[in-house]
PDB file of C-alpha atoms in Angstrom:
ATOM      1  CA  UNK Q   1      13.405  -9.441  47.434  1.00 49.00           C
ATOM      2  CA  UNK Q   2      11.518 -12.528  46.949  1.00 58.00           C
ATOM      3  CA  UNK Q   3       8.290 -11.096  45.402  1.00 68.00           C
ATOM      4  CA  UNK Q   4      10.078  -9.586  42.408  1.00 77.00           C
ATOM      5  CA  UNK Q   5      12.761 -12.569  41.822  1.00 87.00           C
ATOM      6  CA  UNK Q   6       9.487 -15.034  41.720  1.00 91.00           C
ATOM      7  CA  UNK Q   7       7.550 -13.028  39.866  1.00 93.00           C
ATOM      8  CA  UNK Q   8      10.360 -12.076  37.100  1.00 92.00           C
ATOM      9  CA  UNK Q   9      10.778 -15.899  36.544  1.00 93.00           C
ATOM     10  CA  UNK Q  10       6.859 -16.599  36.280  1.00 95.00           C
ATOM     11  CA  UNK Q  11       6.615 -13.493  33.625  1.00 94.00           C
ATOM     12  CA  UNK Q  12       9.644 -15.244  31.603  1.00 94.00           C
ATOM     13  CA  UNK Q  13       6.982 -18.135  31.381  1.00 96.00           C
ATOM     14  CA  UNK Q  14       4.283 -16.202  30.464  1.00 95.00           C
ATOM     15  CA  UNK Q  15       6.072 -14.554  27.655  1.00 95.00           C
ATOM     16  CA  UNK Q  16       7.571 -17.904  26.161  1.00 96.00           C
ATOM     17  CA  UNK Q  17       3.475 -19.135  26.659  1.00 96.00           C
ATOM     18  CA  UNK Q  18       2.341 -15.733  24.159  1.00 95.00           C
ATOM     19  CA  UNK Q  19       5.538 -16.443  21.884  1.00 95.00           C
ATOM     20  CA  UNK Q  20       4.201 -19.666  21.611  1.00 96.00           C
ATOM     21  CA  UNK Q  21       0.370 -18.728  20.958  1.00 95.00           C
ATOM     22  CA  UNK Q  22      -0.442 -19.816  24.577  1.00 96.00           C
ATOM     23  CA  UNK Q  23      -2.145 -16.132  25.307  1.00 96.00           C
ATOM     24  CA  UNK Q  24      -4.343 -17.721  27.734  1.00 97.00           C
ATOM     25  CA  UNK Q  25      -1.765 -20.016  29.812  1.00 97.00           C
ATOM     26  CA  UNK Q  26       0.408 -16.369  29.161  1.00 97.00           C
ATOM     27  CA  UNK Q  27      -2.154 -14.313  30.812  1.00 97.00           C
ATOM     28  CA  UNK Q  28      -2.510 -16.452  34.058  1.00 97.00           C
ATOM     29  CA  UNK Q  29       0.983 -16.568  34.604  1.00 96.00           C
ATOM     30  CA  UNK Q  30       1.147 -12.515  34.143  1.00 96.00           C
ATOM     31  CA  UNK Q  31      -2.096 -12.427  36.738  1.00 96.00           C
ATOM     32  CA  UNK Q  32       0.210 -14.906  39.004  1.00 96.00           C
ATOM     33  CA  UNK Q  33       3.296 -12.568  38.296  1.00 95.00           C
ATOM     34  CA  UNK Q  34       1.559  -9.779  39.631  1.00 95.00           C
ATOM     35  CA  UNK Q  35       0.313 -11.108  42.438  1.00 93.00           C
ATOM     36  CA  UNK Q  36       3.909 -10.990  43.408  1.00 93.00           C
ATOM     37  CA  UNK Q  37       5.438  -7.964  42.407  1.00 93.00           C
ATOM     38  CA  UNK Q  38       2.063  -5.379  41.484  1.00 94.00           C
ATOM     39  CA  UNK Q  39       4.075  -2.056  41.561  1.00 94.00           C
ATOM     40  CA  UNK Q  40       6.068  -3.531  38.488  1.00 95.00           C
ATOM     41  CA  UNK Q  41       5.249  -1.716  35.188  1.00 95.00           C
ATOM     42  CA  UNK Q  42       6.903  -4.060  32.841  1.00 95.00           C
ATOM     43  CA  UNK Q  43       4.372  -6.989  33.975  1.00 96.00           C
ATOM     44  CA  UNK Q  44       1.304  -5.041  33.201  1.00 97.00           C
ATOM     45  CA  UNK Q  45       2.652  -4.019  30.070  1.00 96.00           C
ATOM     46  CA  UNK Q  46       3.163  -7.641  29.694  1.00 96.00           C
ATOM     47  CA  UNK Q  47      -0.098  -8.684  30.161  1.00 97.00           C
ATOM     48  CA  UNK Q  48      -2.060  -5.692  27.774  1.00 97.00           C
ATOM     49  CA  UNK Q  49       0.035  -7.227  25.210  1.00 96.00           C
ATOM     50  CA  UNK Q  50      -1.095 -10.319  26.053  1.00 97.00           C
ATOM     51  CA  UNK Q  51      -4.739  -9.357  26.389  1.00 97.00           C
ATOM     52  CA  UNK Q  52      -4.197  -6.993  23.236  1.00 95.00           C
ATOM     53  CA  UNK Q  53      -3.208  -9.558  21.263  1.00 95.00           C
ATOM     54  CA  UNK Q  54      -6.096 -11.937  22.418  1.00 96.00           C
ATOM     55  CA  UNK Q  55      -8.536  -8.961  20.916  1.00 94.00           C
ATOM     56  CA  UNK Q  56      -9.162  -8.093  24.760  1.00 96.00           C
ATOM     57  CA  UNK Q  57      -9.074  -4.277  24.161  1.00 95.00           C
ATOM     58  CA  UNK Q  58     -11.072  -3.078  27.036  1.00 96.00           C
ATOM     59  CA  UNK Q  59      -8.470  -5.084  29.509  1.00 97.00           C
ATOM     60  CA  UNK Q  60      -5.135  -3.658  27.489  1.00 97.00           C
ATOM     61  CA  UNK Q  61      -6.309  -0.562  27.372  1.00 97.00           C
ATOM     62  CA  UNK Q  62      -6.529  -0.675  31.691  1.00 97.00           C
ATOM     63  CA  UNK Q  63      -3.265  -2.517  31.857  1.00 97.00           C
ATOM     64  CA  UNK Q  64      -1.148  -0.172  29.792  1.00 97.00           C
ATOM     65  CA  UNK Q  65      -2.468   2.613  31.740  1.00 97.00           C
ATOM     66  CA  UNK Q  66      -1.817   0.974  34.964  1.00 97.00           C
ATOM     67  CA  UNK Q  67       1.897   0.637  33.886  1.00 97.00           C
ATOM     68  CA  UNK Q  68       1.955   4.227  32.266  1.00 97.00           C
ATOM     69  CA  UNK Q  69       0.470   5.406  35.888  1.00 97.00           C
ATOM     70  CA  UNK Q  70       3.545   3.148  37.519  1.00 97.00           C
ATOM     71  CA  UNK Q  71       6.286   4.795  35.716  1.00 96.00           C
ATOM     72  CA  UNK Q  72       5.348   8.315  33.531  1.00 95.00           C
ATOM     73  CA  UNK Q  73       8.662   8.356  31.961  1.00 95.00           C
ATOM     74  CA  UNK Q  74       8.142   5.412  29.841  1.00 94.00           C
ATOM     75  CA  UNK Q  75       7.839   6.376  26.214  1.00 94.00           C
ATOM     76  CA  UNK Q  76       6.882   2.934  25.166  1.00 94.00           C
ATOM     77  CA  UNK Q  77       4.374   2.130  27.518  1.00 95.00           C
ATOM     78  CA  UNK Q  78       2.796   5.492  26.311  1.00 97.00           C
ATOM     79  CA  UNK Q  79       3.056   4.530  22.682  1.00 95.00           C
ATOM     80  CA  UNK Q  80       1.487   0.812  23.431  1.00 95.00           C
ATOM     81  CA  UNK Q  81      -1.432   2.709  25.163  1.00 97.00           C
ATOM     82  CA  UNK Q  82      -2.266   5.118  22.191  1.00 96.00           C
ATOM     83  CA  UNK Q  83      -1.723   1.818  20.057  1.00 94.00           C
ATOM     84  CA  UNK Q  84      -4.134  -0.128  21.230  1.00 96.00           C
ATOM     85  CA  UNK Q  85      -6.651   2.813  22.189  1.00 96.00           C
ATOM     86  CA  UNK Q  86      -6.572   2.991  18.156  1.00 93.00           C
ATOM     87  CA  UNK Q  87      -7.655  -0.104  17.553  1.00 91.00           C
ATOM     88  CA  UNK Q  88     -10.581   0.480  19.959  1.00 92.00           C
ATOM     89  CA  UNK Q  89     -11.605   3.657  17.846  1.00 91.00           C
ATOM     90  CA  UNK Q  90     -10.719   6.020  20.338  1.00 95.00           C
ATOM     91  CA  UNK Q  91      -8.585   8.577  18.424  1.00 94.00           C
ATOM     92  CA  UNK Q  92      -8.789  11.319  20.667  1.00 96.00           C
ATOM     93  CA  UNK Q  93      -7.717   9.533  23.588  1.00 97.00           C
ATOM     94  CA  UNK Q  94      -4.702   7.769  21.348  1.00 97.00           C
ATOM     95  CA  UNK Q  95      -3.393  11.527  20.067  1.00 97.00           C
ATOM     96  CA  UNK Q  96      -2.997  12.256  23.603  1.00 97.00           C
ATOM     97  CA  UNK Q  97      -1.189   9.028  24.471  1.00 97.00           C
ATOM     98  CA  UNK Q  98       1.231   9.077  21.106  1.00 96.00           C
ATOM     99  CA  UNK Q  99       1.757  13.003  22.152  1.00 97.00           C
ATOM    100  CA  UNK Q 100       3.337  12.011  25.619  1.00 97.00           C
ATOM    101  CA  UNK Q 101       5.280   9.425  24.426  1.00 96.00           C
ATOM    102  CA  UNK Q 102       6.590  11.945  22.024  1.00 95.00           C
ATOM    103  CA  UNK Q 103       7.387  14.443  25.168  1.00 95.00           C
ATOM    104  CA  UNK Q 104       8.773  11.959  26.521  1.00 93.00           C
ATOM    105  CA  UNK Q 105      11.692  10.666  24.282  1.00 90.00           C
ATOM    106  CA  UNK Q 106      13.678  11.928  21.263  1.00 86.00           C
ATOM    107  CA  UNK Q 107      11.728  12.550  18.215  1.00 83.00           C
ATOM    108  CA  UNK Q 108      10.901   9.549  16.155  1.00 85.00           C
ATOM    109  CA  UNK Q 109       8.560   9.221  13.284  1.00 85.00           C
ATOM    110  CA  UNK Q 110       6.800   5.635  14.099  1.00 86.00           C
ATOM    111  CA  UNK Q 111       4.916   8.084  17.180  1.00 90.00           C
ATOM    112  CA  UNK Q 112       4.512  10.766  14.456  1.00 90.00           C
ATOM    113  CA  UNK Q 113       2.993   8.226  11.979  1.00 86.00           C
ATOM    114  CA  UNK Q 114       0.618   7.017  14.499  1.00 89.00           C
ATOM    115  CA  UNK Q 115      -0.355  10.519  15.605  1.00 92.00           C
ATOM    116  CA  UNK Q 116      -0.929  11.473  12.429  1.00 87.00           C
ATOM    117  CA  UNK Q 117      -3.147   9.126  11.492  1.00 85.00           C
ATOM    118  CA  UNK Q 118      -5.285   9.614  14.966  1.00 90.00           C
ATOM    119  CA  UNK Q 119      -5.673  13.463  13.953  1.00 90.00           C
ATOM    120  CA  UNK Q 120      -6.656  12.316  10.576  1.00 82.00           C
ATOM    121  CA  UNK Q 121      -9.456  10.169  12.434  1.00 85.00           C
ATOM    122  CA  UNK Q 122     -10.482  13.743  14.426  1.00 90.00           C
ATOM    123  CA  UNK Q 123     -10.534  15.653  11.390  1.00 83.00           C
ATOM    124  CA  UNK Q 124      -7.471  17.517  12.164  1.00 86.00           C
ATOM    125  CA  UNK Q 125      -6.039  17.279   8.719  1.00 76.00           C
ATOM    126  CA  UNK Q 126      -3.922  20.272   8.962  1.00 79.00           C
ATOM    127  CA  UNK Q 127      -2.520  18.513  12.483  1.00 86.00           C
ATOM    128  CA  UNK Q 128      -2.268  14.997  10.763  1.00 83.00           C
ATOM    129  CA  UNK Q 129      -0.279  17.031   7.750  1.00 78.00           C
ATOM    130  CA  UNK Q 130       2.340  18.770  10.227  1.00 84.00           C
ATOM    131  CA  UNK Q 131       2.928  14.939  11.653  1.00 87.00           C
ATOM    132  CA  UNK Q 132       3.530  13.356   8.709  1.00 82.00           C
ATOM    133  CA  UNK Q 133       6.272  16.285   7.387  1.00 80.00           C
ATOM    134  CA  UNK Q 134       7.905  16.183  11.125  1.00 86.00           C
ATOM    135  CA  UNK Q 135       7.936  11.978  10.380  1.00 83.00           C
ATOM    136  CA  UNK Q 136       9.609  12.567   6.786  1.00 78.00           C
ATOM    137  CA  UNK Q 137      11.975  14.745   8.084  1.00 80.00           C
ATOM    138  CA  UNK Q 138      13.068  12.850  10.620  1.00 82.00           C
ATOM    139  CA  UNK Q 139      13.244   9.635   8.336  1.00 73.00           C
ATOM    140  CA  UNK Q 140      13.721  10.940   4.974  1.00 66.00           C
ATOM    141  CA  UNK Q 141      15.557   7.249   3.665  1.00 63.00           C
ATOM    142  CA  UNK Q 142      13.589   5.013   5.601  1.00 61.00           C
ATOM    143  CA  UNK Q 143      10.244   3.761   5.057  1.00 57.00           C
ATOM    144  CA  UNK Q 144       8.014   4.295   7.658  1.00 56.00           C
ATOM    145  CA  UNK Q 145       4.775   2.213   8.508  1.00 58.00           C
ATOM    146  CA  UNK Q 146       1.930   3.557   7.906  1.00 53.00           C
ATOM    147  CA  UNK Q 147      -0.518   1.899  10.427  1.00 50.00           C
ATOM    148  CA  UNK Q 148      -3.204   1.583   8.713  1.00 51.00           C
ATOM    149  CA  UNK Q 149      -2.154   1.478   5.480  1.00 53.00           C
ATOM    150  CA  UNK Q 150      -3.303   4.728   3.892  1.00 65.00           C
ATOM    151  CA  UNK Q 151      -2.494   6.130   1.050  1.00 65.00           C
ATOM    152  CA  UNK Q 152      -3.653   9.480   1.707  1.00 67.00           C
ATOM    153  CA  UNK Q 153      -0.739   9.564   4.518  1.00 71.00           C
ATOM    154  CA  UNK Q 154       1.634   8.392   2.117  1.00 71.00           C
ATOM    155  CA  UNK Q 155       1.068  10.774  -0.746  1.00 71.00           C
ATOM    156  CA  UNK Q 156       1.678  13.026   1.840  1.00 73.00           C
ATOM    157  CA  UNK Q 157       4.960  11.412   2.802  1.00 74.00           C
ATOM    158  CA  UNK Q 158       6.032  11.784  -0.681  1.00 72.00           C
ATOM    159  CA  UNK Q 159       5.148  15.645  -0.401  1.00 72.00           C
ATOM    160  CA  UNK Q 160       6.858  16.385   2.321  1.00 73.00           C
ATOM    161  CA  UNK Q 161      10.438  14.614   1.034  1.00 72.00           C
ATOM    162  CA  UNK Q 162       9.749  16.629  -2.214  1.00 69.00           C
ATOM    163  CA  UNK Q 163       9.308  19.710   0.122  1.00 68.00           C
ATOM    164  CA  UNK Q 164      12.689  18.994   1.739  1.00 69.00           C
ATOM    165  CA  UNK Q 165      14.091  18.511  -1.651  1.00 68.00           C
ATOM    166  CA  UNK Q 166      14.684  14.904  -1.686  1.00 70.00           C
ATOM    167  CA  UNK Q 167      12.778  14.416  -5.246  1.00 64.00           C
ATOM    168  CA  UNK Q 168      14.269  11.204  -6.639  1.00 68.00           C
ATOM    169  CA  UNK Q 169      13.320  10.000  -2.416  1.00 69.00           C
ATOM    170  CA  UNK Q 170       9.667  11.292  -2.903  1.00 68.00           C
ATOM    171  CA  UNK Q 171       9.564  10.041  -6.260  1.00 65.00           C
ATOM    172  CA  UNK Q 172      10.700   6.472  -5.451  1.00 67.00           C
ATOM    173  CA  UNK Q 173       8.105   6.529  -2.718  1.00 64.00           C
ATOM    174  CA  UNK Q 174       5.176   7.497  -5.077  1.00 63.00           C
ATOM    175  CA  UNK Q 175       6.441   4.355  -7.011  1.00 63.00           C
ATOM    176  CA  UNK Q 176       4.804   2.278  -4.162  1.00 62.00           C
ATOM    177  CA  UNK Q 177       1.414   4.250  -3.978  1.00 59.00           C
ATOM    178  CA  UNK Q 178      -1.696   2.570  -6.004  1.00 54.00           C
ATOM    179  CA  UNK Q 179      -4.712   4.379  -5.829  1.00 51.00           C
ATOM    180  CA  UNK Q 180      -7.771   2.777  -6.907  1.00 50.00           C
ATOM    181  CA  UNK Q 181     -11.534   3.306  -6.882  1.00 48.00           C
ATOM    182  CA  UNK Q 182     -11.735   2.841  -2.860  1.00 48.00           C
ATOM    183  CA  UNK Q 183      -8.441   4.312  -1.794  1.00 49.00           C
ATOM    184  CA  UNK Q 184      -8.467   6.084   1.308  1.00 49.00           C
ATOM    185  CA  UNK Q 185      -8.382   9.869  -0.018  1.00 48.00           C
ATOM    186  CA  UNK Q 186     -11.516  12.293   1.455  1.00 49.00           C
ATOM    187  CA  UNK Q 187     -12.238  15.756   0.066  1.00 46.00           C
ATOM    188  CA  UNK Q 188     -10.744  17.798   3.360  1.00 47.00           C
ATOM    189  CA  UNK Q 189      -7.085  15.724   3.473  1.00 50.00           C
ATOM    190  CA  UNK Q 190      -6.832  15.889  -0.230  1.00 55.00           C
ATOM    191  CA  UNK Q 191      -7.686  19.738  -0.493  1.00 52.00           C
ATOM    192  CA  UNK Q 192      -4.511  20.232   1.945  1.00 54.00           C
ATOM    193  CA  UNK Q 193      -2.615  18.311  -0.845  1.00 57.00           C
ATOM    194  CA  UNK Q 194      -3.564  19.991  -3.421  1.00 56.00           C
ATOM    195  CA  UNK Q 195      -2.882  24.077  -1.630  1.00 55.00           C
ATOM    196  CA  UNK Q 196       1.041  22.631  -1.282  1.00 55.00           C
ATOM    197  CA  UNK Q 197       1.136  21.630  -4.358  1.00 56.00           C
ATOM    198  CA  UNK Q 198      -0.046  24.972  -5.733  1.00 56.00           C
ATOM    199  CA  UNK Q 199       2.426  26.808  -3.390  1.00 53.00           C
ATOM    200  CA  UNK Q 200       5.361  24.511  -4.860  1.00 53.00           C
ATOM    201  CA  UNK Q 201       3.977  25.033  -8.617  1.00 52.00           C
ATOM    202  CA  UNK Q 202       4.267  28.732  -8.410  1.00 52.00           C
ATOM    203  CA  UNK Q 203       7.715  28.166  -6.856  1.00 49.00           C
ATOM    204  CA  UNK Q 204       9.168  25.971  -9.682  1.00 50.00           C
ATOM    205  CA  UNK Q 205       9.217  22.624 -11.687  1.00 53.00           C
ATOM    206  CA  UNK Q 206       9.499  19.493  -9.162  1.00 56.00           C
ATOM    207  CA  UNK Q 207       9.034  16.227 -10.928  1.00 57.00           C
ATOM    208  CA  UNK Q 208       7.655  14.645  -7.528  1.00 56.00           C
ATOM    209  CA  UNK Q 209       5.373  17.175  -7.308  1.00 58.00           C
ATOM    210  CA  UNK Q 210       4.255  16.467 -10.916  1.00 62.00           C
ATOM    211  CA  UNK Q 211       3.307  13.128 -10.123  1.00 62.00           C
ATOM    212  CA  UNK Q 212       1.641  13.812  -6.960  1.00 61.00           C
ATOM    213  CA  UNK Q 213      -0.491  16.055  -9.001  1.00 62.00           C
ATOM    214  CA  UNK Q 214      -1.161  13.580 -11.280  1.00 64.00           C
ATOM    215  CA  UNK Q 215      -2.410  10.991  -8.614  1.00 60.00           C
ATOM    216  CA  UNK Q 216      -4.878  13.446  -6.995  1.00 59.00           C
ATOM    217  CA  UNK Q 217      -6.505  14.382 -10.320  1.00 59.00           C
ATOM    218  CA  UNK Q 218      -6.666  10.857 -11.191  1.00 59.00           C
ATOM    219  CA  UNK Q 219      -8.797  10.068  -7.711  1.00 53.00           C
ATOM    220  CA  UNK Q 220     -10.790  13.302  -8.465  1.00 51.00           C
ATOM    221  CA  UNK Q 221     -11.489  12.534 -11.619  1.00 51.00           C
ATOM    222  CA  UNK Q 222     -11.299  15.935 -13.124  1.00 44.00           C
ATOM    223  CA  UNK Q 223      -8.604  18.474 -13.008  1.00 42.00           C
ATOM    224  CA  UNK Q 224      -8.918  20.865  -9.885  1.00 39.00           C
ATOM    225  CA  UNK Q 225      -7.179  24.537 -10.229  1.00 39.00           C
ATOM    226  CA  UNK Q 226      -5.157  24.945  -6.801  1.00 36.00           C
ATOM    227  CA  UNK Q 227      -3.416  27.751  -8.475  1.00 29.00           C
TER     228      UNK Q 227
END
């Protein structure tokens, strides 16, 4: 059909427009794109990226749900929405996004990751904790973003490859983790760390553990008794 062949070519455009930096000469020719083809997911997924990327959040946000309403199955288009529902602080809305993308593909830990931190934002800690495990699991030798950076998220990275039994993994990733006077550690998150690394203390000597003990008294500063 003619609406989809012209609009497929006018979207080509409009991408090479964003990879150039053109967002707003990108977004007109997604807007002209659609004109052609609407029921096409991939062009409003096209445009929220374009719009994301121009910090319009508001009009992302109603483009990757138009394409998520277009075609359910999509993973990605489920991940992009709880991506950019993130970045407009709406973490409840983004775990529920990240979660169907999840039921909706194979397990992989960059969804995981990015649920995680979206409980963490609820105050689900324990939720945020079972996300990041499931992640390490699933990616024990690769590292995996942590968006944002947090190193909260990654000490408890670390804990769960230590918990798996991939020390010198666990311990190579505590190598990367600096924690200084603002790092990104609450009471509630760190009090989770602390009750698994009691349970693995009483179970035996685990160097990774060690050092993750170490870090969290060094952010207390003092010496809390989780056994």
């Amino acid at each position: 059909p003619e609406g989809p062949h012209v609009a497929e070519m006018i979207a080509r455009r409009g991408h090479a427009r964003m990879v150039a930096g053109d967002l707003e000469g990108a977004e007109a020719d997604y807007e002209l794109a659609l004109e052609h083809s609407p029921e096409a997911s991939a062009l409003w997924r096209g445009r929220g990226i374009v719009r994301e990327r121009a910090g319009n959040l508001k009009g992302a946000i109603q483009d990757f749900e138009k394409a998520c309403e277009l075609d359910p199955s999509s993973p990605q288009d489920w991940f992009n929405l709880g991506l950019v529902l993130m970045r407009g602080q709406e973490p409840a809305r983004a775990i529920r996004a990240f979660t169907t993308a999840l039921d909706r593909s194979q397990p992989h830990p960059l969804p995981l990751m990015r649920r995680a931190v979206a409980r963490l934002e609820t105050g689900d800690e324990s939720g945020w904790l079972a996300d990041v495990f499931a992640a390490a699991r699933l990616a024990p030798r690769e590292p995996v973003e942590v968006w944002p950076a947090s190193p909260r998220t990654d000490l408890a990275y670390a804990a769960a490859l230590a918990a798996e039994g991939m020390g010198p993994l666990a311990t190579r990733r505590l190598e990367t983790i600096r924690l200084g006077p603002d790092a990104d550690l609450d009471t509630r998150a760190t009090a989770l760390l602390w009750t698994w690394v009691g349970h693995v203390g009483r179970t035996g000597t685990n160097p990774a553990v060690t050092r993750i003990r170490d870090l969290l008294q060094a952010e207390a500063g003092a010496a809390p008794t989780p056994w």
